[in-house]
Coordinates of C-alpha atoms in Angstrom, one line a residue:
M1 CA 42.6 51.3 262.4
R2 CA 40.1 51.4 265.3
A3 CA 40.4 54.8 267.3
P4 CA 40.4 54.5 270.9
A5 CA 37.8 55.5 273.1
I6 CA 37.9 56.5 276.7
P7 CA 35.4 54.5 278.8
L8 CA 34.2 57.0 281.5
L9 CA 31.9 54.6 283.1
W10 CA 34.6 52.3 283.7
F11 CA 35.6 54.4 286.9
L12 CA 32.2 54.1 288.1
L13 CA 32.3 50.7 287.8
A14 CA 35.5 50.3 289.6
G15 CA 34.3 52.6 292.4
T16 CA 31.3 50.3 292.7
A17 CA 33.3 47.2 292.8
L18 CA 35.6 48.1 295.3
A19 CA 32.7 49.1 297.7
E20 CA 31.3 45.6 297.7
P21 CA 32.2 43.1 300.5
A22 CA 35.6 41.8 300.3
D23 CA 34.8 38.2 301.4
S24 CA 31.7 37.6 299.0
G25 CA 33.7 35.9 296.2
A26 CA 36.6 34.5 298.1
V27 CA 38.0 31.2 296.6
R28 CA 37.7 28.1 298.6
T29 CA 41.2 26.5 298.7
D30 CA 41.1 25.0 302.3
P31 CA 39.6 21.3 302.3
A32 CA 38.1 21.8 305.5
A33 CA 35.9 24.7 304.0
T34 CA 35.0 23.0 301.0
L35 CA 32.4 20.6 300.1
S36 CA 34.1 17.1 299.7
V37 CA 33.5 13.4 298.7
R38 CA 35.7 10.7 299.4
A39 CA 36.7 8.1 296.7
V40 CA 36.6 4.6 298.5
P41 CA 38.9 1.8 297.5
L42 CA 37.3 -0.8 295.1
V43 CA 36.9 -4.1 296.9
G44 CA 36.0 -7.0 294.4
T45 CA 34.8 -5.9 290.7
I46 CA 32.3 -3.6 289.2
R47 CA 30.1 -4.6 286.1
V48 CA 29.4 -1.5 284.1
D49 CA 25.9 -2.1 283.3
G50 CA 23.9 0.8 284.8
H51 CA 22.7 -0.9 288.1
L52 CA 24.4 0.0 291.1
D53 CA 23.8 -3.5 292.5
E54 CA 27.3 -4.5 293.6
P55 CA 28.0 -4.5 297.3
A56 CA 31.2 -2.2 296.6
W57 CA 28.8 0.7 296.0
Q58 CA 27.2 0.5 299.4
T59 CA 30.9 1.1 300.9
A60 CA 30.9 4.7 299.8
E61 CA 29.3 7.7 301.1
P62 CA 27.5 9.6 298.5
A63 CA 27.6 13.1 297.6
D64 CA 24.0 14.3 298.2
R65 CA 23.8 17.9 299.2
F66 CA 23.0 19.7 295.9
T67 CA 22.0 23.2 295.5
Q68 CA 19.8 24.9 293.0
R69 CA 21.6 27.3 290.6
D70 CA 18.3 27.7 288.2
P71 CA 15.7 28.4 288.7
N72 CA 15.8 29.2 292.4
E73 CA 19.3 30.0 293.3
G74 CA 20.5 29.0 296.5
Q75 CA 17.8 26.9 297.5
P76 CA 17.9 22.8 298.0
A77 CA 17.5 20.6 294.9
S78 CA 13.9 19.4 294.5
E79 CA 15.0 16.0 293.6
R80 CA 17.6 13.9 295.5
T81 CA 21.0 13.2 293.7
E82 CA 23.6 10.7 295.0
I83 CA 27.0 10.4 293.4
R84 CA 29.3 7.7 294.8
F85 CA 33.1 7.1 293.8
L86 CA 35.2 4.0 294.0
I87 CA 39.0 4.0 293.0
G88 CA 40.4 1.1 291.5
D89 CA 43.8 -0.2 290.5
D90 CA 43.5 1.2 287.0
A91 CA 40.3 3.4 287.0
L92 CA 37.9 5.7 288.8
F93 CA 34.4 4.3 288.9
I94 CA 31.4 6.7 289.5
G95 CA 28.0 5.5 290.3
A96 CA 25.1 8.0 290.0
R97 CA 21.6 7.6 291.5
M98 CA 19.0 10.5 289.9
H99 CA 15.9 10.2 291.9
D100 CA 12.8 11.5 290.3
Q101 CA 9.2 11.6 291.6
D102 CA 7.8 11.7 288.2
A103 CA 10.1 9.4 286.4
G104 CA 7.9 9.0 283.5
K105 CA 8.6 12.5 282.3
I106 CA 12.5 12.1 282.3
R107 CA 13.6 13.4 278.9
A108 CA 16.1 10.9 277.4
R109 CA 17.3 11.6 273.7
L110 CA 19.8 9.5 271.8
V111 CA 22.3 11.9 270.1
R112 CA 25.6 12.1 268.5
R113 CA 28.6 12.4 270.7
D114 CA 29.6 15.9 271.6
T115 CA 26.2 17.3 270.5
D116 CA 23.5 19.0 272.9
L117 CA 21.9 16.2 274.8
D118 CA 18.6 17.7 274.6
G119 CA 17.1 16.5 278.0
D120 CA 18.2 15.3 281.7
Y121 CA 22.0 15.0 282.1
L122 CA 24.4 14.5 284.7
A123 CA 27.8 16.4 284.5
V124 CA 31.2 15.3 286.4
F125 CA 34.0 17.8 286.2
L126 CA 37.4 16.4 287.6
D127 CA 40.5 18.8 288.3
S128 CA 42.8 15.7 288.4
Y129 CA 45.8 18.2 288.5
H130 CA 44.1 20.2 291.2
D131 CA 45.6 23.4 290.0
H132 CA 42.6 25.2 289.8
L133 CA 42.9 26.1 286.1
T134 CA 42.1 22.9 284.0
S135 CA 39.4 20.2 284.3
W136 CA 37.7 17.2 282.2
L137 CA 34.2 17.3 281.5
F138 CA 32.0 14.0 281.3
R139 CA 28.2 14.5 280.8
I140 CA 25.8 11.7 280.2
N141 CA 22.0 11.5 279.6
P142 CA 19.5 8.8 280.6
A143 CA 19.8 7.3 277.0
G144 CA 23.3 6.8 277.5
S145 CA 24.6 9.5 275.1
V146 CA 27.7 11.6 276.1
N147 CA 29.9 14.3 275.4
D148 CA 33.3 15.0 277.0
A149 CA 35.6 18.1 276.8
A150 CA 38.8 19.8 278.1
V151 CA 37.8 23.0 280.1
N152 CA 40.0 25.9 281.1
A153 CA 39.8 28.1 284.1
S154 CA 37.3 30.3 282.5
N155 CA 34.9 27.5 281.8
V156 CA 35.6 27.4 278.1
Q157 CA 34.9 23.9 276.7
D158 CA 37.0 22.3 274.0
L159 CA 34.6 19.5 272.8
S160 CA 37.4 18.2 270.4
W161 CA 38.8 16.4 273.2
D162 CA 37.5 12.9 273.1
G163 CA 38.7 10.5 276.3
V164 CA 38.6 6.8 276.3
W165 CA 35.7 5.9 278.9
H166 CA 32.9 3.5 279.3
V167 CA 29.2 4.4 280.8
H168 CA 25.8 2.4 280.9
T169 CA 22.6 3.9 282.0
S170 CA 19.2 2.8 282.9
I171 CA 15.8 4.2 283.9
D172 CA 13.3 2.8 286.4
S173 CA 10.2 4.1 288.2
T174 CA 12.2 6.0 290.6
G175 CA 14.6 7.9 288.4
W176 CA 17.6 7.1 286.4
T177 CA 21.2 5.8 287.0
A178 CA 24.6 6.0 285.5
E179 CA 27.6 3.8 286.2
I180 CA 30.8 5.3 284.8
E181 CA 34.3 3.8 284.4
L182 CA 37.2 6.1 283.9
P183 CA 40.6 4.8 283.0
L184 CA 43.3 6.5 285.1
S185 CA 45.3 6.9 282.0
Q186 CA 42.8 9.3 280.6
L187 CA 43.2 11.4 283.7
H188 CA 46.6 13.1 284.0
Y189 CA 47.4 13.7 287.6
A190 CA 50.5 14.2 290.0
T191 CA 51.5 10.9 292.0
G192 CA 52.6 11.5 295.6
G193 CA 50.5 14.5 296.7
D194 CA 47.7 14.8 299.4
G195 CA 45.3 12.6 297.3
V196 CA 42.8 15.5 296.5
W197 CA 41.2 16.2 293.0
G198 CA 38.9 19.1 292.4
V199 CA 35.2 17.8 291.5
Q200 CA 32.2 19.5 290.4
L201 CA 28.8 17.6 289.8
R202 CA 25.8 19.2 287.9
R203 CA 22.4 17.7 287.3
W204 CA 19.9 19.3 285.0
I205 CA 16.1 18.3 285.2
Y206 CA 14.8 19.1 281.6
R207 CA 11.0 19.5 282.5
K208 CA 11.8 21.7 285.6
Q209 CA 14.7 23.9 283.8
E210 CA 16.5 23.1 287.3
L211 CA 20.2 23.0 287.3
D212 CA 21.6 21.4 290.6
E213 CA 25.4 21.8 291.7
F214 CA 27.4 19.5 294.2
A215 CA 29.6 22.9 294.9
H216 CA 27.3 25.6 294.5
V217 CA 28.8 28.9 292.8
P218 CA 26.6 32.1 293.1
K219 CA 25.7 33.7 290.0
K220 CA 27.5 36.7 290.9
E221 CA 30.7 35.1 291.1
Q222 CA 32.9 33.8 288.1
Y223 CA 32.2 30.2 287.3
S224 CA 35.6 28.5 287.4
T225 CA 37.7 25.4 288.2
A226 CA 38.9 27.5 291.5
R227 CA 35.4 27.0 293.1
F228 CA 35.1 23.2 292.5
G229 CA 34.5 20.8 295.6
H230 CA 37.2 18.3 296.6
L231 CA 37.6 14.6 295.7
T232 CA 39.7 12.9 298.4
G233 CA 40.7 9.4 299.2
L234 CA 43.2 9.4 296.1
E235 CA 46.4 9.1 297.9
G236 CA 48.9 6.5 296.9
L237 CA 47.7 6.4 293.2
R238 CA 50.4 4.6 291.1
S239 CA 51.8 6.3 287.7
P240 CA 50.2 4.1 285.2
R241 CA 52.5 3.1 282.2
H242 CA 49.8 3.2 279.4
F243 CA 50.7 2.5 276.1
E244 CA 48.1 3.3 273.2
V245 CA 48.4 2.4 269.6
L246 CA 45.7 3.9 267.3
P247 CA 46.0 2.6 263.6
Y248 CA 43.8 3.4 260.8
A249 CA 43.3 2.5 257.1
R250 CA 41.0 4.2 254.6
V251 CA 40.2 3.6 251.0
R252 CA 38.0 5.9 249.1
S253 CA 36.7 6.0 245.7
E254 CA 35.6 9.3 243.6
F255 CA 33.7 9.4 240.4
R256 CA 33.4 12.7 238.6
H257 CA 33.5 14.1 235.0
A258 CA 37.0 13.9 233.5
A259 CA 38.2 16.6 230.9
P260 CA 38.9 15.0 227.5
G261 CA 42.7 13.9 227.1
D262 CA 43.3 14.2 230.8
P263 CA 46.0 11.3 231.5
F264 CA 45.6 11.7 235.1
H265 CA 41.8 11.3 235.6
D266 CA 39.5 9.0 233.8
G267 CA 36.4 9.7 235.6
S268 CA 37.1 7.3 238.7
Q269 CA 39.9 7.6 241.3
Q270 CA 40.8 5.4 244.3
F271 CA 42.6 6.6 247.2
S272 CA 44.2 4.6 250.1
A273 CA 46.1 5.7 253.3
T274 CA 47.2 4.3 256.5
G275 CA 49.1 5.7 259.3
L276 CA 48.7 5.4 263.3
D277 CA 48.9 7.5 266.2
L278 CA 51.0 6.3 269.5
K279 CA 50.6 7.4 273.2
Y280 CA 53.1 6.6 275.9
G281 CA 52.4 7.7 279.6
V282 CA 55.9 8.5 280.7
T283 CA 54.6 9.5 284.1
S284 CA 51.2 9.9 285.3
N285 CA 51.3 13.5 284.4
L286 CA 53.7 13.8 281.4
T287 CA 52.4 11.9 278.2
L288 CA 54.6 11.5 275.0
N289 CA 52.7 11.4 271.5
A290 CA 53.9 10.2 268.2
T291 CA 52.2 10.0 264.8
V292 CA 52.6 8.8 261.2
N293 CA 50.6 10.1 258.6
P294 CA 47.7 10.9 260.9
D295 CA 44.4 11.1 259.4
F296 CA 43.1 14.5 258.3
G297 CA 39.5 15.3 257.6
E298 CA 38.2 11.8 257.9
V299 CA 37.9 12.1 261.6
E300 CA 35.4 14.6 261.3
V301 CA 34.3 16.4 258.0
D302 CA 34.8 20.2 257.9
P303 CA 31.3 22.0 257.3
A304 CA 30.5 23.6 254.0
V305 CA 31.5 27.0 254.0
V306 CA 31.0 29.9 251.4
N307 CA 33.6 32.4 252.0
L308 CA 33.1 35.7 250.0
S309 CA 35.7 37.8 251.8
A310 CA 39.2 38.3 251.4
F311 CA 40.1 36.6 254.7
E312 CA 40.6 32.8 255.7
T313 CA 38.1 30.7 257.2
F314 CA 39.1 29.1 260.5
F315 CA 38.4 25.3 260.9
P316 CA 38.9 23.6 264.3
E317 CA 41.6 20.6 264.6
R318 CA 40.0 17.4 264.7
R319 CA 43.0 14.9 264.5
P320 CA 43.5 12.9 267.6
F321 CA 47.1 13.6 267.6
F322 CA 47.0 17.3 267.7
V323 CA 43.9 17.2 269.9
E324 CA 45.5 15.2 272.8
G325 CA 46.8 18.1 275.1
A326 CA 45.6 20.9 272.8
E327 CA 44.6 23.0 275.8
I328 CA 48.5 23.4 276.9
F329 CA 49.2 25.1 273.8
Q330 CA 46.7 27.6 274.1
F331 CA 47.9 31.0 274.5
G332 CA 46.8 34.6 275.6
N333 CA 43.7 33.4 277.1
T334 CA 41.7 36.5 278.6
S335 CA 38.5 37.2 280.6
S336 CA 37.8 40.2 278.7
F337 CA 34.0 40.9 277.7
N338 CA 34.8 42.8 274.7
N339 CA 37.8 42.1 272.5
F340 CA 38.6 41.3 269.0
N341 CA 41.0 39.6 266.1
T342 CA 42.1 36.9 268.6
T343 CA 45.8 36.0 268.1
I344 CA 46.5 32.3 267.9
P345 CA 50.4 31.4 267.5
F346 CA 49.9 27.7 267.1
H347 CA 47.1 26.5 264.9
A348 CA 47.7 22.7 264.1
R349 CA 45.9 22.9 261.1
R350 CA 48.7 24.2 259.2
V351 CA 50.8 21.1 259.6
G352 CA 49.7 18.7 257.0
R353 CA 47.9 21.6 255.0
P354 CA 47.0 21.4 251.2
P355 CA 50.1 22.0 249.1
Q356 CA 50.5 25.7 248.8
R357 CA 51.8 26.0 245.0
S358 CA 48.7 25.6 242.7
L359 CA 49.5 24.6 239.1
V360 CA 47.4 27.4 237.3
G361 CA 48.5 28.9 233.9
P362 CA 48.6 28.0 230.1
D363 CA 51.5 25.6 230.5
F364 CA 49.7 23.3 233.0
V365 CA 46.8 21.9 230.8
H366 CA 46.2 18.8 233.1
V367 CA 47.2 18.5 236.8
D368 CA 47.1 16.0 239.6
I369 CA 48.1 17.7 243.0
P370 CA 48.1 15.8 246.1
E371 CA 45.1 17.0 248.5
R372 CA 47.3 16.9 251.6
T373 CA 50.8 17.3 252.8
T374 CA 51.8 14.1 254.3
I375 CA 53.0 14.1 257.8
T376 CA 56.1 12.0 257.7
T377 CA 56.6 11.9 261.8
A378 CA 55.5 14.0 264.5
A379 CA 56.1 13.8 268.2
K380 CA 55.2 15.7 271.2
L381 CA 55.6 15.9 275.1
T382 CA 52.8 17.4 277.2
G383 CA 52.0 17.5 280.8
K384 CA 52.2 19.2 284.1
T385 CA 55.1 18.9 286.8
H386 CA 55.7 20.8 289.9
G387 CA 53.9 23.7 288.8
W388 CA 55.0 23.8 285.3
T389 CA 53.0 23.0 282.6
I390 CA 55.1 22.0 279.3
G391 CA 54.2 21.3 275.7
V392 CA 56.8 20.6 273.0
L393 CA 55.9 19.6 269.6
D394 CA 57.9 18.9 266.4
A395 CA 56.6 17.7 263.1
V396 CA 58.0 17.0 259.7
T397 CA 56.3 17.2 256.2
P398 CA 58.2 15.7 253.2
A399 CA 58.6 17.5 249.7
E400 CA 55.4 17.0 247.7
R401 CA 55.4 16.8 243.7
G402 CA 52.4 17.5 241.2
D403 CA 51.9 16.0 237.9
Y404 CA 51.0 17.8 234.9
S405 CA 50.8 17.7 231.2
D406 CA 51.9 20.6 229.1
T407 CA 50.7 22.0 225.7
M408 CA 52.8 19.4 223.9
A409 CA 50.8 16.6 226.0
A410 CA 54.2 15.7 227.7
E411 CA 53.7 14.5 231.3
R412 CA 56.0 16.1 233.8
S413 CA 56.4 16.7 237.6
T414 CA 57.1 19.5 239.6
P415 CA 57.5 20.2 243.2
V416 CA 54.3 21.9 245.1
E417 CA 55.4 21.8 248.7
P418 CA 59.0 21.8 250.1
L419 CA 60.6 19.7 252.8
T420 CA 59.2 21.6 256.1
N421 CA 60.0 21.3 259.9
Y422 CA 57.5 22.6 262.4
L423 CA 58.6 23.1 266.1
V424 CA 56.2 24.6 268.8
G425 CA 57.4 25.0 272.5
R426 CA 55.0 26.4 275.2
F427 CA 55.5 26.5 279.0
R428 CA 53.3 28.0 281.8
R429 CA 54.2 28.6 285.6
D430 CA 51.1 28.3 288.0
L431 CA 51.6 30.6 291.1
R432 CA 49.5 31.4 294.2
G433 CA 47.2 28.5 293.8
G434 CA 46.5 28.9 290.1
N435 CA 45.7 32.8 290.6
T436 CA 48.8 34.0 288.7
V437 CA 50.0 32.2 285.6
L438 CA 53.0 33.4 283.7
G439 CA 53.7 31.7 280.6
G440 CA 55.6 31.8 277.0
I441 CA 55.6 30.2 273.8
F442 CA 57.9 29.9 270.6
T443 CA 57.1 28.6 267.1
G444 CA 59.6 27.9 264.2
V445 CA 59.0 27.1 260.5
N446 CA 61.9 26.1 258.4
R447 CA 61.4 25.2 254.8
D448 CA 63.8 23.8 252.3
L449 CA 63.6 26.1 249.0
S450 CA 66.4 24.8 247.0
D451 CA 63.8 24.8 244.0
P452 CA 63.4 28.2 242.5
A453 CA 59.6 27.6 241.9
L454 CA 59.1 27.2 245.8
E455 CA 61.7 29.9 246.6
A456 CA 59.4 32.8 245.0
L457 CA 56.3 31.3 246.6
L458 CA 56.9 30.7 250.3
R459 CA 58.7 31.9 253.1
R460 CA 62.1 30.4 254.2
D461 CA 61.9 30.7 257.8
A462 CA 59.2 32.2 260.4
Y463 CA 59.5 32.6 264.0
V464 CA 57.4 33.4 266.7
G465 CA 57.8 34.1 270.6
G466 CA 55.6 35.6 273.2
V467 CA 54.8 35.9 276.9
D468 CA 51.3 36.0 278.5
L469 CA 50.1 36.6 281.9
V470 CA 47.0 36.1 283.8
H471 CA 46.7 37.4 287.4
Y472 CA 43.5 37.1 289.5
W473 CA 42.6 38.7 292.9
A474 CA 39.9 39.4 295.3
G475 CA 38.6 35.7 295.0
R476 CA 38.9 35.8 291.2
R477 CA 36.4 38.8 291.0
W478 CA 39.2 40.7 289.2
S479 CA 41.9 39.8 286.6
L480 CA 44.5 41.5 284.9
D481 CA 45.5 39.6 281.6
G482 CA 48.2 40.6 279.2
N483 CA 50.4 39.1 276.3
I484 CA 52.8 40.3 274.0
V485 CA 54.1 38.4 270.8
T486 CA 56.8 39.1 268.1
S487 CA 57.0 37.5 264.6
S488 CA 59.6 37.3 262.0
I489 CA 59.5 36.0 258.5
R490 CA 62.3 35.8 256.0
G491 CA 62.3 34.8 252.3
D492 CA 62.7 36.1 248.8
D493 CA 61.9 39.6 248.1
E494 CA 58.7 38.6 246.1
V495 CA 57.4 36.6 248.9
I496 CA 58.0 39.5 251.5
A497 CA 56.3 41.9 248.9
R498 CA 53.2 39.6 248.9
A499 CA 53.1 39.5 252.7
Q500 CA 53.1 43.2 252.7
R501 CA 50.2 43.4 250.1
S502 CA 48.2 40.7 251.7
S503 CA 44.6 41.5 253.1
A504 CA 46.0 41.5 256.6
R505 CA 47.5 44.7 255.8
Y506 CA 47.6 46.3 252.6
Y507 CA 50.9 48.1 252.6
Q508 CA 50.3 49.6 249.4
R509 CA 47.1 51.5 250.0
P510 CA 47.2 55.0 249.1
D511 CA 45.9 56.2 252.6
A512 CA 48.4 54.5 254.8
D513 CA 50.9 57.4 255.3
H514 CA 52.3 55.5 258.2
L515 CA 53.4 52.6 256.1
T516 CA 56.1 52.4 253.3
Y517 CA 55.7 49.5 250.8
D518 CA 59.2 48.2 250.0
P519 CA 59.3 45.5 247.2
T520 CA 63.0 44.7 247.8
R521 CA 62.6 43.7 251.4
T522 CA 63.5 40.2 252.4
S523 CA 62.3 40.0 256.0
L524 CA 59.4 41.4 257.9
N525 CA 59.0 41.6 261.7
G526 CA 56.0 42.7 263.8
T527 CA 54.6 42.6 267.3
A528 CA 51.1 42.3 268.8
G529 CA 49.8 42.8 272.4
L530 CA 46.9 42.9 274.7
L531 CA 46.3 44.4 278.2
S532 CA 43.0 43.8 280.1
L533 CA 41.5 44.8 283.3
N534 CA 38.4 42.8 284.0
K535 CA 35.9 42.6 286.7
T536 CA 34.5 39.1 286.4
G537 CA 32.5 38.8 289.5
G538 CA 30.0 40.7 292.0
K539 CA 26.6 41.2 293.0
H540 CA 25.7 43.7 290.2
W541 CA 28.3 45.2 288.2
R542 CA 30.8 43.6 285.7
G543 CA 33.0 44.7 282.8
S544 CA 36.3 44.9 281.4
L545 CA 38.8 47.5 279.7
T546 CA 40.9 46.2 276.9
Y547 CA 43.7 47.6 274.8
Q548 CA 45.1 45.7 272.0
D549 CA 47.7 46.5 269.2
W550 CA 49.1 44.6 266.0
S551 CA 51.9 46.5 264.3
P552 CA 51.5 46.2 260.5
G553 CA 54.4 43.6 260.1
F554 CA 52.9 41.2 262.6
E555 CA 52.6 37.9 260.6
I556 CA 52.2 34.3 262.1
N557 CA 50.1 32.5 259.4
D558 CA 52.9 30.0 258.9
V559 CA 52.2 27.9 261.9
G560 CA 49.4 30.0 263.6
F561 CA 46.3 31.9 262.5
Q562 CA 45.6 35.4 261.8
N563 CA 43.3 37.6 259.9
A564 CA 44.4 41.2 260.5
A565 CA 47.3 43.3 261.6
D566 CA 48.0 47.3 261.6
S567 CA 45.1 47.7 264.1
R568 CA 44.7 48.9 267.5
G569 CA 41.5 49.4 269.7
L570 CA 40.6 50.3 273.3
S571 CA 37.5 48.4 274.1
D572 CA 35.5 48.6 277.0
L573 CA 32.0 47.2 278.3
V574 CA 30.2 47.7 281.3
M575 CA 27.3 45.4 282.7
Y576 CA 24.8 45.8 285.3
Q577 CA 23.0 42.5 286.3
Q578 CA 20.3 41.8 288.5
N579 CA 20.1 37.7 289.4
T580 CA 17.3 37.7 291.9
P581 CA 14.0 37.8 290.0
S582 CA 11.2 40.3 291.1
K583 CA 7.8 41.2 289.7
F584 CA 9.4 44.2 287.8
Y585 CA 12.5 42.5 286.2

């Protein structure tokens, strides 16, 4: 258990912060006070080939007022950049011209998607909901390599999101160009509004180590979606009724040594699987996804990890069905500079996990168990409407059986995973232009444990409910973050006893005077919470004061992720930063 410490310097930090000018970090929400660029209706057609030679490009006024963030903060960009926008019936087109006086030194590397572009690049951020909380990132380098991500209000990027978009680039004697087609079906937005999206454009010039921005954000302020410029001219966008089908089929062969007499393995095995993902745009800002037996692991193989601890390794989600809209299910985001043991109520990798019963013992001579639990069906509805962000997911995994041979060489079958239903609900309410966000989450896991072998192994029911709050003020230089989560698990007394003895809590340890290990319990309940006061902007001083608490019985691993409980901490961090270089620093 962590012992709290009283951060005396925090009071100095607060006093210094309050003395700073009140208007230095005001968030710009008035279009008249914000840099803007207009998307012009497309006349004719655009061939996305990296050459801006169509007449339609000349009808759009470019965004060309760029400011350095590095190395000379606040100075005009050393190279001219021109970005134009055209809006068609079903796509947004972006034409970018990056002038360069020394084009022969442009650094262009061909790399894999979603990896470091390692050279010059152009980044386009679009806040299509215009809620000052979320945005979509599209980054391109001169070689045509790309990465894309979903970005939250604190500028944390989720690279697991992969949109469907089209881009071509070219390099010539005066610089390089990029021509981009973004289907509107990939950009969730509200129809019938004022036709304004948030936009940020960034250009990186590698040889100069220069970062230029369209909407310049001083380093003394928090970099967030709320400080984007405006993309106008999007009035009257229709609600696309898009429908996507992503089927897959795979065949895999495995060759390895087989134990003598193994009736299930002869040294070679073939595995096959089929499935599909469906996506339907109910409206422009609500999407219905469904899946049957989604691909697990073959999308992107997990890295090899050697874990010598008593705690589970966290692996991110890669399956397209669960990645789509994943940012909506995030819970308890905080701007704290010093916190630990993050609570994740919904971790999608729990759905379709490997069977939890392992056939080990003297009665199991040879075994054959499925690698993954099949997801029979799953569906979710995600999106934003009228200030509300909603996400509802339901998934069903069937009973799985494993084969084994006993000491008499008889082949038998036994259950290794029960029929299970997973339900997750998430909502958020945006207030004050995204400066106050109140949300809640609920998860439920129900298993059919009619088989005695599984009843003594798994929890019958597991429920989690929680609320979270993010509140910004003073131009988002200050924030107050908080959340509280409760959990309840029920099952056989042997199952609950195992939960009490797990590495997260160790109820049985002799030094735990505050705990009582009870092997007859059939339920376990707990609570976790966080409260954090953060100063995220200002000329010099930043910091946070964060209190966190997990009760001993807190347990969310049935559909969430948690490594520890029975702990509390009061964490502080005070920083003094100087963004203007001098001869001494």
